[in-house]
Amino acid sequence: MTIQGLRRVLKPASEGKGSGVSGSLRGLESGASQGSAAERLLQAVGGMWRSHGRAQMSARLVGQRAGVQASQINYYFGGFEQMLCSAQAQAIEAASQWCEARLMDLTPMDLSVAQGESFAHILAGLIEAWCTEAADLAFAWTECLLLAGRDPGYADAARQWQALWTRFFDALCARAGLSAHSALMRHFFYGEAFMHRLIWRPALDRAVLAESCVSWLRLLLSGEAGTTPLRACVQTEVCRYAPAVL
C-alpha cells in the first residue's frame, strides 16, 4: 500500500481538511515516512473490523495488537477516528485491487453466453470469494456503511465504497450483456454478501447462496423466481434456535 495508491482511490473535494478519510491521509503520510508503527496500527485495525467491530475497538486494544504505544496513534494520525479513516482508505485500495483481479480472472471468458443460471453461479462464486478470501475487507466495508450512518467523518469512505462496487458491477454486467440490471445486481450482492460474512454450516451456506443467485437471475430475466427449497429449509432450522421475540 502506498500513499500514491490511496490518493488514486480517494479523491475527496476537501482533501487535507477535516477528520474523515481525506483529512486522515496527512497522518498516514507522516506515519509512513517515520517508520512502520503506523503501518502496524493500520494492519491491526484491518483485522479488528472483523474480530471486534468499531464498537469494541479502543486505542489500548489496537495498540496492544500492533505492539505500539496507544499514545502513538495521536502522533501518527491525529486521533483514533482519523486512524480508523486511514484504515478505511487502505481497505478501499485493497478492495479495488481485489475487484480488478476478479475481472481479470474472468477476462478469457465470453460472459455473454453465461446469462441466466450460468451467470448466477459466477455471482455466487464472487460473493463467496469476497466473504472468505477477503473477509477482513468485507467486514471493513460493512462497518464503514454502519459508521457513515451516524458519523459524517466516514461519508467520504462510504461514497468510495459505493463507487468501487458501481464500477465493478457495471464492468461485470456489461461483459455479460446484463447492463440493464447492473444496479439491481449490485444491491443483491450487498444483501447476500452482508449475510454470507457469517459462517454457519459452510457447505450448506454455499448451496443456499447458489440457489438464491439462480432464483435472483430467473426473477430478473423472466419475472419468475421459482422455488428455493434449501433456503426455506434453512430458515425453518434457524427459527428453531432463534430466541422468541417479545
Short mmCIF file of C-alpha atoms in Angstrom, two decimals:
data_model
loop_
_atom_site.label_atom_id
_atom_site.label_comp_id
_atom_site.label_asym_id
_atom_site.label_seq_id
_atom_site.Cartn_x
_atom_site.Cartn_y
_atom_site.Cartn_z
CA MET A 1 0.00 0.00 0.00
CA THR A 2 1.34 3.42 -0.94
CA ILE A 3 0.20 6.96 -0.29
CA GLN A 4 0.07 7.47 -4.06
CA GLY A 5 -2.23 4.48 -4.30
CA LEU A 6 -4.53 5.89 -1.65
CA ARG A 7 -4.71 9.20 -3.46
CA ARG A 8 -5.69 7.43 -6.68
CA VAL A 9 -8.58 5.73 -4.90
CA LEU A 10 -9.65 8.63 -2.68
CA LYS A 11 -10.39 11.90 -4.44
CA PRO A 12 -12.44 13.94 -1.95
CA ALA A 13 -13.42 17.52 -2.65
CA SER A 14 -11.82 18.78 0.57
CA GLU A 15 -8.51 16.91 0.52
CA GLY A 16 -6.35 17.67 3.54
CA LYS A 17 -9.23 19.03 5.62
CA GLY A 18 -11.48 17.60 8.28
CA SER A 19 -11.37 14.39 10.27
CA GLY A 20 -12.61 11.98 7.59
CA VAL A 21 -10.72 9.84 5.12
CA SER A 22 -9.31 12.84 3.29
CA GLY A 23 -8.02 14.54 6.41
CA SER A 24 -6.53 11.31 7.71
CA LEU A 25 -4.22 10.99 4.70
CA ARG A 26 -1.90 13.58 6.20
CA GLY A 27 -1.45 11.43 9.29
CA LEU A 28 -0.82 8.38 7.15
CA GLU A 29 1.84 10.23 5.16
CA SER A 30 3.55 11.24 8.38
CA GLY A 31 3.43 7.72 9.79
CA ALA A 32 4.63 6.08 6.58
CA SER A 33 7.61 8.42 6.44
CA GLN A 34 8.66 7.87 10.07
CA GLY A 35 8.69 4.09 10.38
CA SER A 36 6.49 1.03 10.49
CA ALA A 37 4.49 1.80 13.65
CA ALA A 38 1.73 3.49 11.64
CA GLU A 39 1.52 0.55 9.26
CA ARG A 40 1.29 -1.89 12.17
CA LEU A 41 -1.54 0.14 13.64
CA LEU A 42 -3.41 0.10 10.32
CA GLN A 43 -2.86 -3.63 9.93
CA ALA A 44 -4.22 -4.20 13.43
CA VAL A 45 -7.35 -2.20 12.65
CA GLY A 46 -7.72 -4.10 9.36
CA GLY A 47 -8.15 -7.35 11.26
CA MET A 48 -10.22 -5.87 14.06
CA TRP A 49 -13.04 -4.70 11.78
CA ARG A 50 -13.81 -8.41 11.61
CA SER A 51 -12.95 -9.61 15.10
CA HIS A 52 -14.16 -6.63 17.14
CA GLY A 53 -16.06 -4.13 15.03
CA ARG A 54 -15.86 -0.43 15.77
CA ALA A 55 -17.98 -0.79 18.90
CA GLN A 56 -15.36 -2.93 20.65
CA MET A 57 -12.24 -1.19 19.37
CA SER A 58 -10.22 1.10 21.61
CA ALA A 59 -6.86 2.81 21.36
CA ARG A 60 -5.48 0.46 24.00
CA LEU A 61 -6.63 -2.71 22.20
CA VAL A 62 -5.40 -1.55 18.80
CA GLY A 63 -2.07 -0.54 20.29
CA GLN A 64 -1.70 -3.91 22.01
CA ARG A 65 -2.42 -5.83 18.83
CA ALA A 66 0.01 -3.66 16.85
CA GLY A 67 2.72 -3.75 19.52
CA VAL A 68 2.66 0.04 19.64
CA GLN A 69 2.04 2.51 22.45
CA ALA A 70 -1.52 3.81 22.23
CA SER A 71 -0.18 7.37 22.53
CA GLN A 72 1.44 6.97 19.11
CA ILE A 73 -2.00 6.93 17.48
CA ASN A 74 -2.30 10.66 18.07
CA TYR A 75 1.28 11.20 16.97
CA TYR A 76 0.86 9.48 13.61
CA PHE A 77 -2.80 10.11 12.81
CA GLY A 78 -4.02 12.97 14.98
CA GLY A 79 -6.61 10.85 16.76
CA PHE A 80 -8.32 7.48 16.99
CA GLU A 81 -11.10 8.20 14.48
CA GLN A 82 -8.57 9.60 11.99
CA MET A 83 -6.65 6.35 12.25
CA LEU A 84 -9.82 4.37 11.53
CA CYS A 85 -10.47 6.53 8.48
CA SER A 86 -6.93 5.82 7.27
CA ALA A 87 -7.60 2.12 7.74
CA GLN A 88 -10.73 2.51 5.64
CA ALA A 89 -8.68 4.16 2.91
CA GLN A 90 -6.30 1.21 2.96
CA ALA A 91 -9.20 -1.26 2.80
CA ILE A 92 -10.73 0.55 -0.17
CA GLU A 93 -7.49 0.33 -2.12
CA ALA A 94 -7.16 -3.38 -1.31
CA ALA A 95 -10.79 -3.98 -2.33
CA SER A 96 -10.21 -2.14 -5.61
CA GLN A 97 -7.29 -4.46 -6.33
CA TRP A 98 -9.47 -7.45 -5.44
CA CYS A 99 -12.15 -6.32 -7.90
CA GLU A 100 -9.58 -5.82 -10.67
CA ALA A 101 -8.18 -9.29 -10.04
CA ARG A 102 -11.62 -10.90 -10.22
CA LEU A 103 -12.36 -9.18 -13.51
CA MET A 104 -9.00 -10.41 -14.81
CA ASP A 105 -9.91 -13.95 -13.73
CA LEU A 106 -12.95 -13.75 -16.00
CA THR A 107 -11.19 -11.99 -18.89
CA PRO A 108 -10.69 -15.10 -21.06
CA MET A 109 -14.39 -15.96 -20.81
CA ASP A 110 -17.17 -14.82 -23.10
CA LEU A 111 -19.62 -13.87 -20.37
CA SER A 112 -22.31 -13.05 -22.92
CA VAL A 113 -23.05 -16.78 -23.09
CA ALA A 114 -23.30 -17.00 -19.30
CA GLN A 115 -26.65 -15.32 -18.84
CA GLY A 116 -29.26 -16.93 -16.63
CA GLU A 117 -28.23 -19.76 -14.33
CA SER A 118 -24.63 -19.82 -15.56
CA PHE A 119 -24.09 -16.20 -14.56
CA ALA A 120 -25.84 -16.93 -11.26
CA HIS A 121 -23.08 -19.38 -10.36
CA ILE A 122 -20.43 -16.80 -11.26
CA LEU A 123 -22.20 -14.34 -8.97
CA ALA A 124 -22.34 -16.89 -6.16
CA GLY A 125 -18.64 -17.61 -6.57
CA LEU A 126 -17.81 -13.91 -6.35
CA ILE A 127 -19.87 -13.46 -3.19
CA GLU A 128 -18.25 -16.47 -1.55
CA ALA A 129 -14.75 -15.32 -2.53
CA TRP A 130 -15.40 -11.83 -1.17
CA CYS A 131 -16.70 -13.16 2.15
CA THR A 132 -13.97 -15.78 2.65
CA GLU A 133 -10.77 -14.81 0.82
CA ALA A 134 -11.35 -11.11 1.54
CA ALA A 135 -13.26 -11.44 4.81
CA ASP A 136 -11.37 -8.63 6.57
CA LEU A 137 -12.25 -6.29 3.71
CA ALA A 138 -15.87 -7.44 3.74
CA PHE A 139 -16.18 -6.52 7.41
CA ALA A 140 -14.33 -3.21 6.90
CA TRP A 141 -16.86 -2.33 4.18
CA THR A 142 -19.97 -3.10 6.21
CA GLU A 143 -18.57 -1.41 9.31
CA CYS A 144 -17.93 1.71 7.24
CA LEU A 145 -21.52 1.80 5.99
CA LEU A 146 -22.83 1.48 9.54
CA LEU A 147 -20.48 4.18 10.82
CA ALA A 148 -21.32 6.58 7.97
CA GLY A 149 -24.96 6.49 9.06
CA ARG A 150 -24.10 8.26 12.30
CA ASP A 151 -20.70 9.89 11.77
CA PRO A 152 -20.13 12.24 8.80
CA GLY A 153 -16.40 11.62 9.13
CA TYR A 154 -16.93 8.30 7.31
CA ALA A 155 -19.04 9.74 4.49
CA ASP A 156 -16.06 10.01 2.10
CA ALA A 157 -15.18 6.37 2.62
CA ALA A 158 -18.80 5.22 2.21
CA ARG A 159 -19.03 7.06 -1.12
CA GLN A 160 -15.77 5.49 -2.26
CA TRP A 161 -17.04 2.01 -1.41
CA GLN A 162 -20.23 2.66 -3.37
CA ALA A 163 -18.27 3.98 -6.35
CA LEU A 164 -15.99 0.93 -6.25
CA TRP A 165 -18.89 -1.54 -6.40
CA THR A 166 -20.68 0.51 -9.05
CA ARG A 167 -17.61 0.34 -11.31
CA PHE A 168 -17.17 -3.36 -10.67
CA PHE A 169 -20.75 -4.37 -11.43
CA ASP A 170 -21.04 -2.02 -14.38
CA ALA A 171 -17.99 -3.72 -15.92
CA LEU A 172 -19.08 -7.24 -14.99
CA CYS A 173 -22.66 -6.88 -16.19
CA ALA A 174 -21.61 -5.13 -19.41
CA ARG A 175 -19.48 -8.13 -20.34
CA ALA A 176 -22.38 -10.49 -19.62
CA GLY A 177 -24.92 -8.47 -21.60
CA LEU A 178 -26.75 -7.59 -18.39
CA SER A 179 -26.02 -3.86 -18.18
CA ALA A 180 -29.69 -3.05 -17.70
CA HIS A 181 -29.60 -4.98 -14.42
CA SER A 182 -26.28 -3.69 -13.09
CA ALA A 183 -27.71 -1.60 -10.24
CA LEU A 184 -30.08 -4.35 -9.11
CA MET A 185 -27.27 -6.90 -9.30
CA ARG A 186 -25.12 -4.68 -7.11
CA HIS A 187 -27.82 -4.33 -4.46
CA PHE A 188 -28.43 -8.07 -4.48
CA PHE A 189 -24.70 -8.52 -3.87
CA TYR A 190 -24.87 -6.07 -0.95
CA GLY A 191 -27.57 -8.10 0.80
CA GLU A 192 -26.16 -11.55 0.17
CA ALA A 193 -22.58 -10.53 0.99
CA PHE A 194 -23.73 -8.94 4.25
CA MET A 195 -25.35 -12.21 5.37
CA HIS A 196 -22.73 -14.57 3.91
CA ARG A 197 -19.96 -12.99 6.03
CA LEU A 198 -21.28 -15.02 8.96
CA ILE A 199 -20.39 -18.69 8.64
CA TRP A 200 -22.88 -21.23 9.93
CA ARG A 201 -22.56 -24.51 8.03
CA PRO A 202 -20.16 -23.82 5.16
CA ALA A 203 -21.33 -26.47 2.68
CA LEU A 204 -24.98 -25.66 3.28
CA ASP A 205 -24.30 -21.91 3.25
CA ARG A 206 -22.70 -22.24 -0.18
CA ALA A 207 -25.54 -24.36 -1.55
CA VAL A 208 -28.17 -21.88 -0.34
CA LEU A 209 -26.17 -19.00 -1.82
CA ALA A 210 -26.07 -20.68 -5.23
CA GLU A 211 -29.79 -21.42 -5.06
CA SER A 212 -30.54 -17.80 -4.14
CA CYS A 213 -28.41 -16.46 -7.01
CA VAL A 214 -30.14 -18.75 -9.51
CA SER A 215 -33.54 -17.65 -8.23
CA TRP A 216 -32.47 -13.99 -8.47
CA LEU A 217 -31.34 -14.32 -12.09
CA ARG A 218 -34.58 -16.10 -13.01
CA LEU A 219 -36.56 -13.26 -11.46
CA LEU A 220 -34.58 -10.60 -13.33
CA LEU A 221 -34.75 -12.31 -16.71
CA SER A 222 -38.18 -13.96 -16.65
CA GLY A 223 -40.12 -12.36 -13.82
CA GLU A 224 -40.46 -15.72 -12.05
CA ALA A 225 -38.09 -16.58 -9.24
CA GLY A 226 -39.13 -20.18 -8.85
CA THR A 227 -38.86 -22.12 -5.62
CA THR A 228 -35.96 -22.05 -3.16
CA PRO A 229 -36.43 -25.19 -1.04
CA LEU A 230 -32.95 -25.09 0.51
CA ARG A 231 -33.40 -21.52 1.69
CA ALA A 232 -36.82 -22.36 3.13
CA CYS A 233 -35.33 -25.36 4.95
CA VAL A 234 -32.55 -23.25 6.44
CA GLN A 235 -34.97 -20.55 7.53
CA THR A 236 -37.02 -23.19 9.34
CA GLU A 237 -33.88 -24.56 11.01
CA VAL A 238 -32.75 -21.09 12.10
CA CYS A 239 -36.16 -20.37 13.61
CA ARG A 240 -35.78 -23.42 15.83
CA TYR A 241 -32.80 -21.83 17.56
CA ALA A 242 -33.83 -18.18 17.42
CA PRO A 243 -34.99 -16.72 20.74
CA ALA A 244 -38.63 -15.75 20.99
CA VAL A 245 -39.32 -12.09 20.21
CA LEU A 246 -41.35 -10.43 22.94
#
